[in-house]
XYZ file of C-alpha atoms in Angstrom:
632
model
C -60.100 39.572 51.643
C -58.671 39.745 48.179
C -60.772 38.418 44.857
C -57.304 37.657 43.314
C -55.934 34.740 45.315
C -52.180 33.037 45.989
C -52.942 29.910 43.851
C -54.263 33.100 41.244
C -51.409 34.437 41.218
C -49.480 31.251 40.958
C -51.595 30.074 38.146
C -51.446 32.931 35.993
C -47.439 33.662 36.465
C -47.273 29.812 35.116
C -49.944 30.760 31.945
C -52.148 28.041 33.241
C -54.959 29.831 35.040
C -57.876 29.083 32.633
C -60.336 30.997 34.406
C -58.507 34.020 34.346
C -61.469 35.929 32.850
C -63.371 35.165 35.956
C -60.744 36.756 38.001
C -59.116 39.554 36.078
C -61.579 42.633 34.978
C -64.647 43.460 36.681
C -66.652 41.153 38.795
C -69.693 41.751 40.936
C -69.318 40.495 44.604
C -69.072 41.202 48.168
C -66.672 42.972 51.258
C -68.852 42.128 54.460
C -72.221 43.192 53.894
C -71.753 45.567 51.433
C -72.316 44.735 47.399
C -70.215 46.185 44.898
C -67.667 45.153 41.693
C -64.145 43.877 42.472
C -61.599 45.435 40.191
C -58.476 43.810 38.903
C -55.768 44.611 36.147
C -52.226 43.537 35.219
C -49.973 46.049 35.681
C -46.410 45.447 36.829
C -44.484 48.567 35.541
C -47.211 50.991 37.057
C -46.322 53.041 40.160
C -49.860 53.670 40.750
C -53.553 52.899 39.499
C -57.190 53.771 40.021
C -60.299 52.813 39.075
C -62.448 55.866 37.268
C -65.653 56.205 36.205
C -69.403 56.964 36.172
C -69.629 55.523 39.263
C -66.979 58.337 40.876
C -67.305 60.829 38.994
C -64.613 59.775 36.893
C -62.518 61.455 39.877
C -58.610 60.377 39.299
C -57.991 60.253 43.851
C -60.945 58.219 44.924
C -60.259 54.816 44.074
C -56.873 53.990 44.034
C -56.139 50.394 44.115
C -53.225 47.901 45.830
C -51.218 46.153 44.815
C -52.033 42.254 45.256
C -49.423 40.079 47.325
C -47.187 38.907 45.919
C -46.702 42.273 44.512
C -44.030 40.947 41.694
C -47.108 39.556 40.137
C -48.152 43.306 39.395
C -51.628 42.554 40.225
C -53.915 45.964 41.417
C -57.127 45.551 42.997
C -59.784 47.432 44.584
C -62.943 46.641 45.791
C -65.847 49.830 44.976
C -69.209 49.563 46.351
C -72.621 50.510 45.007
C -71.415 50.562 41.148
C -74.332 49.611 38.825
C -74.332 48.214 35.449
C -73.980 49.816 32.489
C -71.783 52.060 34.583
C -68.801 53.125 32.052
C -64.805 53.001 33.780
C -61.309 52.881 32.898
C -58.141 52.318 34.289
C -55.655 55.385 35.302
C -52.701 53.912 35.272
C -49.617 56.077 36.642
C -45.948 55.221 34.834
C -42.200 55.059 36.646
C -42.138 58.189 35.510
C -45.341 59.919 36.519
C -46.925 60.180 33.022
C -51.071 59.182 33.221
C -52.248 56.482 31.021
C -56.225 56.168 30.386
C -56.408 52.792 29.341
C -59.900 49.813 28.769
C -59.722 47.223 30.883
C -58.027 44.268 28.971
C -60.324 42.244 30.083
C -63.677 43.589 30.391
C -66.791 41.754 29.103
C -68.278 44.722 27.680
C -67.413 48.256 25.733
C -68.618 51.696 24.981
C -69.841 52.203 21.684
C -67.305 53.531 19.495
C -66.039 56.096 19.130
C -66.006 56.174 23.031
C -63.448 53.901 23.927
C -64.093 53.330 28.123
C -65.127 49.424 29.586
C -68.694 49.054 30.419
C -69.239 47.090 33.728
C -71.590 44.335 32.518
C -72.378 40.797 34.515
C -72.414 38.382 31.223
C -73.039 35.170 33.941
C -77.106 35.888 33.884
C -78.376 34.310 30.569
C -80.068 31.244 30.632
C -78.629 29.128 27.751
C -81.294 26.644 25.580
C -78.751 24.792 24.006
C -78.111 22.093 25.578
C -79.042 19.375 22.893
C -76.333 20.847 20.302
C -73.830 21.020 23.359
C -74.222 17.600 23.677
C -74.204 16.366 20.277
C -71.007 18.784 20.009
C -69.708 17.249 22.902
C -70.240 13.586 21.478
C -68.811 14.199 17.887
C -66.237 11.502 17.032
C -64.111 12.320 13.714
C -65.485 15.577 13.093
C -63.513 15.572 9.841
C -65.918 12.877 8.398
C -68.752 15.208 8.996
C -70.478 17.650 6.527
C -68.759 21.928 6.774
C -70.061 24.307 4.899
C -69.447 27.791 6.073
C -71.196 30.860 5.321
C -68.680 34.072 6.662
C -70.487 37.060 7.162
C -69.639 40.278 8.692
C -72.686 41.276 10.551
C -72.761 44.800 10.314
C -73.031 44.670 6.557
C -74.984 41.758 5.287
C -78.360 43.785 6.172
C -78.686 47.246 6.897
C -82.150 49.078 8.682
C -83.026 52.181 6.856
C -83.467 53.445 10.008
C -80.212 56.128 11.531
C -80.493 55.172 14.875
C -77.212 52.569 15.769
C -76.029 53.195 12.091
C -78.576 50.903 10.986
C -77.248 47.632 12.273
C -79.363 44.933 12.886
C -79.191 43.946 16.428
C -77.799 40.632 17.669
C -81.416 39.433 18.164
C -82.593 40.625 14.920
C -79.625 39.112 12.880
C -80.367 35.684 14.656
C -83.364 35.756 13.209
C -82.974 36.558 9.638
C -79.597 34.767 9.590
C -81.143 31.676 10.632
C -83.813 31.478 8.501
C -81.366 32.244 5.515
C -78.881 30.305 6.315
C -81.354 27.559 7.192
C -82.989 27.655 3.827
C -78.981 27.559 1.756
C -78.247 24.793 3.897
C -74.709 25.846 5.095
C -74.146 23.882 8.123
C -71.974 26.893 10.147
C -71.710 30.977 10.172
C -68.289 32.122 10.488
C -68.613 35.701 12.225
C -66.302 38.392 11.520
C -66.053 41.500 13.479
C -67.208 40.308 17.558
C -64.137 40.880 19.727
C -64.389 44.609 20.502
C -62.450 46.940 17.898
C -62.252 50.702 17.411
C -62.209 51.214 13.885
C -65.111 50.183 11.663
C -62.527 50.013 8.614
C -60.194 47.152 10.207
C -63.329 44.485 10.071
C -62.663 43.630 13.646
C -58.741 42.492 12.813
C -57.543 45.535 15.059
C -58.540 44.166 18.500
C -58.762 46.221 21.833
C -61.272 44.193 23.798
C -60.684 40.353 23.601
C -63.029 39.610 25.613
C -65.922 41.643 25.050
C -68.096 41.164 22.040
C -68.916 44.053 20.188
C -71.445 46.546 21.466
C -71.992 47.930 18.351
C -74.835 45.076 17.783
C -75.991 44.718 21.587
C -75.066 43.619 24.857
C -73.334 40.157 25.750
C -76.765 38.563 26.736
C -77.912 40.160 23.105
C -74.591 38.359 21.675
C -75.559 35.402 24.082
C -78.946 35.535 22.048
C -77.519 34.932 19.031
C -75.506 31.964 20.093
C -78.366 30.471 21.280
C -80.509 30.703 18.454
C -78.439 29.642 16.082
C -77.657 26.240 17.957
C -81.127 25.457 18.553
C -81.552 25.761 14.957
C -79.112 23.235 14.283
C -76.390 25.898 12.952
C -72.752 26.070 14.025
C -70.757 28.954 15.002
C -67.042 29.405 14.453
C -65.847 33.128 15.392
C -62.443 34.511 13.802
C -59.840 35.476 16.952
C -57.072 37.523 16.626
C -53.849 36.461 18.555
C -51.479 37.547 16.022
C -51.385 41.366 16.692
C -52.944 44.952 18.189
C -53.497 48.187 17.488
C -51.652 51.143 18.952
C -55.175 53.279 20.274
C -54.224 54.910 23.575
C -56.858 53.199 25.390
C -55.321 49.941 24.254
C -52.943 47.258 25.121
C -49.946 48.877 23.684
C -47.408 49.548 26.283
C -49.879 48.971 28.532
C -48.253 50.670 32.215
C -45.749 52.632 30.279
C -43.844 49.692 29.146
C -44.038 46.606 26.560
C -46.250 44.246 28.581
C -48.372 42.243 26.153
C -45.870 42.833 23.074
C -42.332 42.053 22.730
C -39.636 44.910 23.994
C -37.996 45.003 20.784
C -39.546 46.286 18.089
C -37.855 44.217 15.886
C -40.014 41.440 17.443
C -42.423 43.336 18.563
C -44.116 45.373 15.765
C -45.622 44.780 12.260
C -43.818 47.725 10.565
C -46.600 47.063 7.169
C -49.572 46.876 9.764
C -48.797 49.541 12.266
C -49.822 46.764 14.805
C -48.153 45.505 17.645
C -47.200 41.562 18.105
C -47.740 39.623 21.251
C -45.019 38.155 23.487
C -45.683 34.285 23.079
C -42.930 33.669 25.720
C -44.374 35.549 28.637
C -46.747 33.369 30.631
C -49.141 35.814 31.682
C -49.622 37.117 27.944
C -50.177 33.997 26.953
C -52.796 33.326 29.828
C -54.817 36.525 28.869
C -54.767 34.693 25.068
C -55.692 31.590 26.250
C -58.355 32.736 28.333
C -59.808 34.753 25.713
C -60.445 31.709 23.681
C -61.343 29.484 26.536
C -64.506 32.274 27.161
C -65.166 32.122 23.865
C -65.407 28.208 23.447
C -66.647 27.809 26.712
C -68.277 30.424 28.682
C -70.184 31.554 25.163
C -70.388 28.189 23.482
C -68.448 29.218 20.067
C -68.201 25.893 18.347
C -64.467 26.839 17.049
C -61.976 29.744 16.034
C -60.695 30.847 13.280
C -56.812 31.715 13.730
C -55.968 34.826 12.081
C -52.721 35.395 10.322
C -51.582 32.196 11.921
C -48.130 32.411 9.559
C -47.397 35.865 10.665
C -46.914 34.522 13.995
C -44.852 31.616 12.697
C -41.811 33.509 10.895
C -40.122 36.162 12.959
C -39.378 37.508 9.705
C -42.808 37.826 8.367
C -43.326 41.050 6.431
C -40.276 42.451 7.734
C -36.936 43.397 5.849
C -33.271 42.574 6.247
C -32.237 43.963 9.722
C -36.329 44.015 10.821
C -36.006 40.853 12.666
C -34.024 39.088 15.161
C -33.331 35.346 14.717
C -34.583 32.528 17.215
C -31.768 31.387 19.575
C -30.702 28.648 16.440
C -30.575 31.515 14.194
C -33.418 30.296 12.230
C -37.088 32.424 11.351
C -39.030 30.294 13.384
C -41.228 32.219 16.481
C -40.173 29.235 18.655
C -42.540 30.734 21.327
C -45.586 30.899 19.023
C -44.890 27.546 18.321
C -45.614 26.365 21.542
C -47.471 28.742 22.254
C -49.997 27.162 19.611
C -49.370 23.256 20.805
C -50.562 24.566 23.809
C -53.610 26.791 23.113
C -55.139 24.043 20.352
C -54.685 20.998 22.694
C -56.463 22.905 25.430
C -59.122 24.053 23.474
C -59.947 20.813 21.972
C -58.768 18.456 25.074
C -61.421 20.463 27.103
C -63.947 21.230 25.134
C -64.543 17.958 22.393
C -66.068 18.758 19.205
C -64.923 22.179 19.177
C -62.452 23.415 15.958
C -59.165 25.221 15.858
C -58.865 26.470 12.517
C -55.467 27.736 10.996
C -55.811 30.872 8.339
C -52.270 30.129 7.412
C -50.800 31.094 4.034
C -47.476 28.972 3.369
C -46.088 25.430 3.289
C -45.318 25.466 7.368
C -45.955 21.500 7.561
C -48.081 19.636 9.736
C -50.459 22.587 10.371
C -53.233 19.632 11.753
C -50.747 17.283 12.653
C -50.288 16.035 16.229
C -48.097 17.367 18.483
C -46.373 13.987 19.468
C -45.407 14.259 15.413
C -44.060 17.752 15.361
C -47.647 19.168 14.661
C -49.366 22.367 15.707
C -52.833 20.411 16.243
C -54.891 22.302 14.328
C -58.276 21.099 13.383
C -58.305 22.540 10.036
C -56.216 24.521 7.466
C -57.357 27.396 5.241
C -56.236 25.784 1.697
C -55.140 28.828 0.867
C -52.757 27.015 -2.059
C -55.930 25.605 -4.059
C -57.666 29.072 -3.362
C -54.961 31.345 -5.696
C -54.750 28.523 -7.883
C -58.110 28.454 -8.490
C -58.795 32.030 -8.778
C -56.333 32.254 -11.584
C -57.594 29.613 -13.387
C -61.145 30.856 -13.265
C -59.998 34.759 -13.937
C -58.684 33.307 -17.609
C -60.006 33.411 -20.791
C -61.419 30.302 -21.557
C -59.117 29.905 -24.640
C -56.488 30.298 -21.923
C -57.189 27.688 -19.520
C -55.949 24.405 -21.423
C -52.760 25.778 -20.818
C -53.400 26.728 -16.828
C -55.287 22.854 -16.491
C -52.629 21.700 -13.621
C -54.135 24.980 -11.466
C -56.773 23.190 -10.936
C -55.381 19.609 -10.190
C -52.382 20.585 -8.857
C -54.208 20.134 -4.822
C -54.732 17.044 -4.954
C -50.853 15.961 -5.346
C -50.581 17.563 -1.433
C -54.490 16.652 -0.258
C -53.713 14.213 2.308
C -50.910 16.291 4.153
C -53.538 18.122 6.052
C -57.420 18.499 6.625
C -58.152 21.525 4.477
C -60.833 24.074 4.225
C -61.194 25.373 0.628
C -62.144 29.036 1.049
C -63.591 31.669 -1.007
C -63.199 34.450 2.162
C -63.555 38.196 2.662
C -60.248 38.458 1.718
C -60.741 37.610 -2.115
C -63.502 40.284 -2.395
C -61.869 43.703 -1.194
C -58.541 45.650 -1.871
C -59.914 46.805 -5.325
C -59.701 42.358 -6.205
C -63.440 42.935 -7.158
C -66.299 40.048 -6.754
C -66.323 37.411 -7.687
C -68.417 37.643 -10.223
C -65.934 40.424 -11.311
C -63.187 38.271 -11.549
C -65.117 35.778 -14.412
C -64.362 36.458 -18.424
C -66.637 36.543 -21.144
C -69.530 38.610 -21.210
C -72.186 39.150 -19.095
C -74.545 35.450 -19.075
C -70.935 33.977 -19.424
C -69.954 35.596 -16.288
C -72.756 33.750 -14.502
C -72.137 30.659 -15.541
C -68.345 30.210 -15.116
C -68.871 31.446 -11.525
C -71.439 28.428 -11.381
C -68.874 25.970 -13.053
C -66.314 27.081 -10.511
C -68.556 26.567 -7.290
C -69.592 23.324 -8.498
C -65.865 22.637 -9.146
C -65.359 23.544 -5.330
C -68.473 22.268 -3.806
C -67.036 18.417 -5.442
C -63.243 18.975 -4.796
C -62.459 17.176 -1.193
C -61.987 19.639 1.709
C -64.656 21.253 3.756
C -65.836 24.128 2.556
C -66.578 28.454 2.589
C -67.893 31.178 0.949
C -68.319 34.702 1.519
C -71.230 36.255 2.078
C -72.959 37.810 -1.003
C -70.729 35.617 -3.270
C -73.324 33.139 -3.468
C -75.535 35.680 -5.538
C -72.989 36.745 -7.410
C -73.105 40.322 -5.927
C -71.366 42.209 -8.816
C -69.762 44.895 -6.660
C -66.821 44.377 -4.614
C -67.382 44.310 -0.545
C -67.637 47.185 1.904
C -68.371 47.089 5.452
C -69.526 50.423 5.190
C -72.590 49.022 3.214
C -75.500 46.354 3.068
C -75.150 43.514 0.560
C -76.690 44.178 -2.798
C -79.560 42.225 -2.138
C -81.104 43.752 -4.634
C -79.570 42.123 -7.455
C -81.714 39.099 -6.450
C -84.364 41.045 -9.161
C -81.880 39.664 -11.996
C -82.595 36.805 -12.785
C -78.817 35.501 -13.491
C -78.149 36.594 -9.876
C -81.189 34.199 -8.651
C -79.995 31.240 -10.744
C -76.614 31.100 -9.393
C -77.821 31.479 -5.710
C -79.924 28.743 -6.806
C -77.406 26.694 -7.955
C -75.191 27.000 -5.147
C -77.807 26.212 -2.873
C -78.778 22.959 -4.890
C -74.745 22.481 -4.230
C -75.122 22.802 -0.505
C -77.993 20.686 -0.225
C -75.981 17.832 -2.277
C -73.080 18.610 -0.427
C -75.247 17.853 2.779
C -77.009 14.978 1.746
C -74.688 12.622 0.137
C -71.621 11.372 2.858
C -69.652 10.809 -0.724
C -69.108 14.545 -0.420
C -67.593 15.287 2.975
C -66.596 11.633 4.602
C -63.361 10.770 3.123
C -61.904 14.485 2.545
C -58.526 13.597 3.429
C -57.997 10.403 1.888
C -57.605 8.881 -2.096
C -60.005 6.774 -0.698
C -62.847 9.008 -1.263
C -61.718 10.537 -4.595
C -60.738 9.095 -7.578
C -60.440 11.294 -11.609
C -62.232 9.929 -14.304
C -59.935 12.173 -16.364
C -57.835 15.089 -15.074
C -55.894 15.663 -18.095
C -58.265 16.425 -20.519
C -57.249 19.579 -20.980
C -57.619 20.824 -24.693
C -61.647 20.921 -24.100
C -61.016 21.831 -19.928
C -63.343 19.532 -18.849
C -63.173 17.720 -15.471
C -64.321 14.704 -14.429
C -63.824 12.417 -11.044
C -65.989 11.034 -8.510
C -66.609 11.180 -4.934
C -66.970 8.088 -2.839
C -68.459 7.120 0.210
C -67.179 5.081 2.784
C -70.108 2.153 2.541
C -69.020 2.478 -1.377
C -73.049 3.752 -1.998
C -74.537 6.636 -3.402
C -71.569 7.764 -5.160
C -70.909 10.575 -6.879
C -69.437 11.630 -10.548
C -68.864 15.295 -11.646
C -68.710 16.622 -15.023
C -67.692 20.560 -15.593
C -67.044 21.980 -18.924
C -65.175 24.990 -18.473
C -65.452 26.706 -21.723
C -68.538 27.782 -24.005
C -67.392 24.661 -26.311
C -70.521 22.440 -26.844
C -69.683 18.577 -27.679
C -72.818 16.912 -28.849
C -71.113 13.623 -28.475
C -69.486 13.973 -25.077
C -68.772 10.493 -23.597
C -66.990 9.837 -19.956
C -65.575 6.858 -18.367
C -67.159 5.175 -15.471
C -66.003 2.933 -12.644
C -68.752 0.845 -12.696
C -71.753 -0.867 -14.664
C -74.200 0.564 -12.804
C -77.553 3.194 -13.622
C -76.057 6.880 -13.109
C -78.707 8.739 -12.372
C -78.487 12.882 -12.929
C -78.478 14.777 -9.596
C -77.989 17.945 -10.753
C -77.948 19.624 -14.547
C -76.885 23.274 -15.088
C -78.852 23.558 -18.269
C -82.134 23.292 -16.129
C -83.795 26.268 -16.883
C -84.180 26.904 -12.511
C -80.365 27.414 -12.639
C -80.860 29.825 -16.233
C -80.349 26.967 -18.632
C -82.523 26.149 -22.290
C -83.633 22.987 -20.365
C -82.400 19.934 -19.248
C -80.444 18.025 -22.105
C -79.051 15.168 -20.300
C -81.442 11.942 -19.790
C -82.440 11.431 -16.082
C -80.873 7.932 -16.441
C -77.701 6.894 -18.073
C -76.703 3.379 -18.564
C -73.017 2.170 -19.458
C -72.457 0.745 -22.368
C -69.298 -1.194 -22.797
C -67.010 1.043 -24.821
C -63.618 2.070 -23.344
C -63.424 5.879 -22.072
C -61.130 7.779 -19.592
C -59.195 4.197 -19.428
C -62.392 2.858 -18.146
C -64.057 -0.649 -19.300
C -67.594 1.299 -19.281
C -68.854 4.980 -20.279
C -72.093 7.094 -20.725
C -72.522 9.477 -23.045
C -74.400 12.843 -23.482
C -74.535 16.452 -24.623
C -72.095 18.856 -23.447
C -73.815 22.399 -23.177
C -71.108 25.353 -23.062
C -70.266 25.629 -19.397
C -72.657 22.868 -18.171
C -72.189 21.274 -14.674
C -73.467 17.488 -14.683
C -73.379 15.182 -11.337
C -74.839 11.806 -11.088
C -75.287 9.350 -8.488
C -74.462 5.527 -8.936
């Protein structure tokens, strides 16, 4: 009797079999009495497989496997008793032609450590999840864009480091959950983005180059280990969103790359079917079965290992069929446009799924131009996104904040210019990996003006984030100002915690989160006028910015102030839009967050003198650089 049924085969030749990753790859079960694994791979161009291994000998004539009726599916199987786990295998797959292929399995749960490159058999169905409370609150979320996201991205194998050789000094799933948690816990972020889990070979691609998407990484652990994690984190009250990779692949040998000795998962053509900058290959979005292996990947994410949402890499890559390619690179769609139609769908498809099935859970889109309706509905022309990467308000901002004070009156619109497009999507300002390698430096790097300067126009700009609508992320290490720029290859420069400038602007920034957290004003209303309003966003000869955030009840408001220069104005004075007490939330010039001391009274009261265009205004000193927000 065959594991791989006809309503399997069906299924998956339509791109609708959502449990594919129960079927495909290696799965323990049963021929009569005996016990064993049943093996099955996609593989329509091969005149022959086998199965080789630990568990053979790795000897090529022992276990070949048949092909699965109906045979034009191209589905091999074999059934091999007495195989253990842990046992390593691969696929031998022979081409038309005769030429041997050693290849992963595509779908295997689990990988040897690199630099071996074989599947691992592994039964990730054992662990006994804990979570159940956050799966249900997830589950029960209505308008997850009125809730608080603030997302700490961290690449596990470098944010600690053991002294210790064995592994290369990673921390272990189960001893990351542990320290993450309690850090994370004590900033207050409310989610870890993780970078780096779907198996890769090469340490220097960050997990980007993907050759096992359905394994996590066993550089850190087993699945259970990964499992673990998971686990932990959600019981702790901590989201986790995991970056996937659907845009492209490497070329390794033991890869997906003409996979039986022809283009299966990528397009024929080169022209469509290679990233001649990245070396990678790109999917084929119109072939049902790659599409189902896709699909499934992020269904066993979501699902089977309770991710909380994914972050979509190089979503515009897959958009434009022209995308890093020159003239003659690329073939137009059938209307002779740059569209990917098949992507297209491809995505109305994957992010209805995903979220249809699985409420509460986030597709988010790391996309980098003005393709509209990124997290509109698909009944509107939408992709159905959960979230965008405001990647627009990002390289504004970073050239704003890399400019000489002096310079910045000039450069004022950078940093206004986002909210003229605001409501058009539901936006994630980010402050990612991506800003922090390529010789770009830290951020800390990137601020003028000498060294305490430094420090505190990093702390202006995160309060400038932390109070513009859109959820929100940061980097790891960039919310202690780690001076050097980051390497996987390395820990974090914890040690720079010692400095005292370092601790005050992880201070600050956690003061930020905990705000952030605390006060609906700062996360309800992200994607309306309704919850933001400037008290003055022209007041650019002294670069100071003012506005407030609202709440939907209309209480516990909130009004920034951020001087972005080392200008002091003893007789500051800002509009307000109402006659209420302001009380002071949060002054930079405390001395916890490096400052001479607090110079703003805990209380303001209006007075009735016209400011900003308003009836009523408080005034106060304006320390070089200071951050002021108030509640009313």
């Amino acid at each position: 009797m065959s594991n791989f049924t006809d309503l399997d085969a069906y299924l998956f030749g339509q791109g609708t079999h959502y449990d594919i990753y129960k079927k495909l790859g290696a799965h323990r079960g049963k021929q009569g009495k005996e016990s064993g694994y049943y093996f099955d791979v996609w593989a329509p161009h091969a005149s022959r497989v086998a199965v080789i291994g630990e568990f053979n000998d790795w000897d090529e004539t022992r276990n070949y496997m048949q092909r699965v009726e109906p045979e034009s599916h191209g589905i091999f199987e074999t059934f091999i008793p007495n195989v253990k786990e842990g046992q390593l295998y691969k696929y031998l797959i022979y081409t038309e032609d005769g030429t041997k292929l050693y290849k992963a399995d595509p779908y295997a749960t689990y990988a040897e450590v690199r630099p071996g490159t074989a599947s691992r058999i592994y039964d990730n169905t054992k662990f006994k999840w804990t979570d159940n409370a956050w799966m249900k609150q997830r589950k029960a979320a209505k308008n997850f864009w009125e809730q608080p996201l603030a997302i700490y991205e961290v690449h596990p194998g470098s944010w600690k480091r053991h002294p210790r050789p064995e592994n290369d000094g990673f921390y272990s799933y189960k001893e990351f959950a542990h320290s993450l948690t309690e850090y994370v816990l004590d900033m207050g972020y409310t989610h870890v983005e993780l970078m780096g889990i779907a198996e890769y070979p090469f340490d220097g691609s960050w997990g980007y180059q993907v050759t096992g998407y359905y394994a996590p990484t066993s550089r850190y652990g087993t699945p259970d280990d990964f499992m673990y994690l998971i686990n932990y984190l959600h019981k702790n009250g901590i989201g986790v969103i995991l970056d996937w990779v659907p845009a492209h692949f490497p070329k390794d040998a033991h890869g997906l790359a003409d996979f039986d000795g022809r283009p299966l998962y990528e397009y024929p053509d080169p022209k469509k079917g290679e990233h001649p900058d990245w070396g990678t290959k790109i999917f084929n979005y119109g072939k049902p079965e790659v599409k189902n292996f896709l699909i499934g990947s992020a269904l066993q994410w979501v699902e089977h290992y309770h991710i909380d949402g994914l972050r979509v890499d190089a979503v515009a890559s897959m958009l434009y069929l022209d995308y890093g390619k020159k003239p003659g690179q690329w073939i137009p769609n059938e209307h002779g446009g740059n569209e990917n139609l098949e992507a297209i769908e491809f995505f109305k498809h994957i992010n209805t799924l995903i979220r249809g099935r699985n409420p509460g859970a986030v597709m988010i889109a790391e996309e980098s131009t003005a393709w509209p309706k990124i997290t509109g509905d698909v009944e509107n022309g939408g992709l159905n996104f959960s979230y965008k990467w405001n990647m627009g308000w990002m390289h504004d901002f970073i050239d704003y904040m890399k400019l000489d004070p002096y310079f910045r009156k000039d450069n004022h619109n950078k940093m206004t210019f986002a909210m003229s497009y605001n409501e058009a999507e539901r936006y994630i300002l980010v402050l990612s990996h991506d800003e922090v390698v390529h010789l770009k430096g830290s951020m800390l790097a990137k601020m003028p003006g000498l060294e305490v300067d430094k420090y505190k126009n990093l702390m202006a700009g995160y309060a400038f984030m932390m109070g513009h609508p859109g959820k929100k992320l940061l980097f790891m290490g960039q919310e202690f100002a780690q001076g050097t720029e980051w390497s996987e290859a390395r820990e974090l420069d914890w040690y720079v915690l010692d400095n005292p400038n370092h601790r005050h602007v992880a201070r600050m920034f956690k003061e930020l989160l905990h705000i952030y957290r605390q006060y609906p004003a700062m996360y309800e209303q992200d994607v309306s006028w309704a919850g933001f309003e400037w008290i003055n966003a022209n007041d650019s000869y002294r670069s100071i910015f003012s506005f407030v955030r609202k709440a939907k009840n209309g209480k516990n408001n909130l009004l920034f102030v951020i001087n972005m220069t080392p200008m002091k104005y003893d007789d500051y004075r800002v509009g307000v839009p109402e006659n209420k007490r302001f009380r002071l939330l949060l002054d930079s010039e405390n001395k916890e967050f490096g400052g001479e001391g607090g110079i703003i009274p805990e209380t303001c009261t209006p007075i009735h003198e016209e400011c900003d265009g308003r009836e009523y205004s408080i005034g106060f000193s304006m320390a070089p650089y200071q951050i002021a927000i108030f509640v009313y």
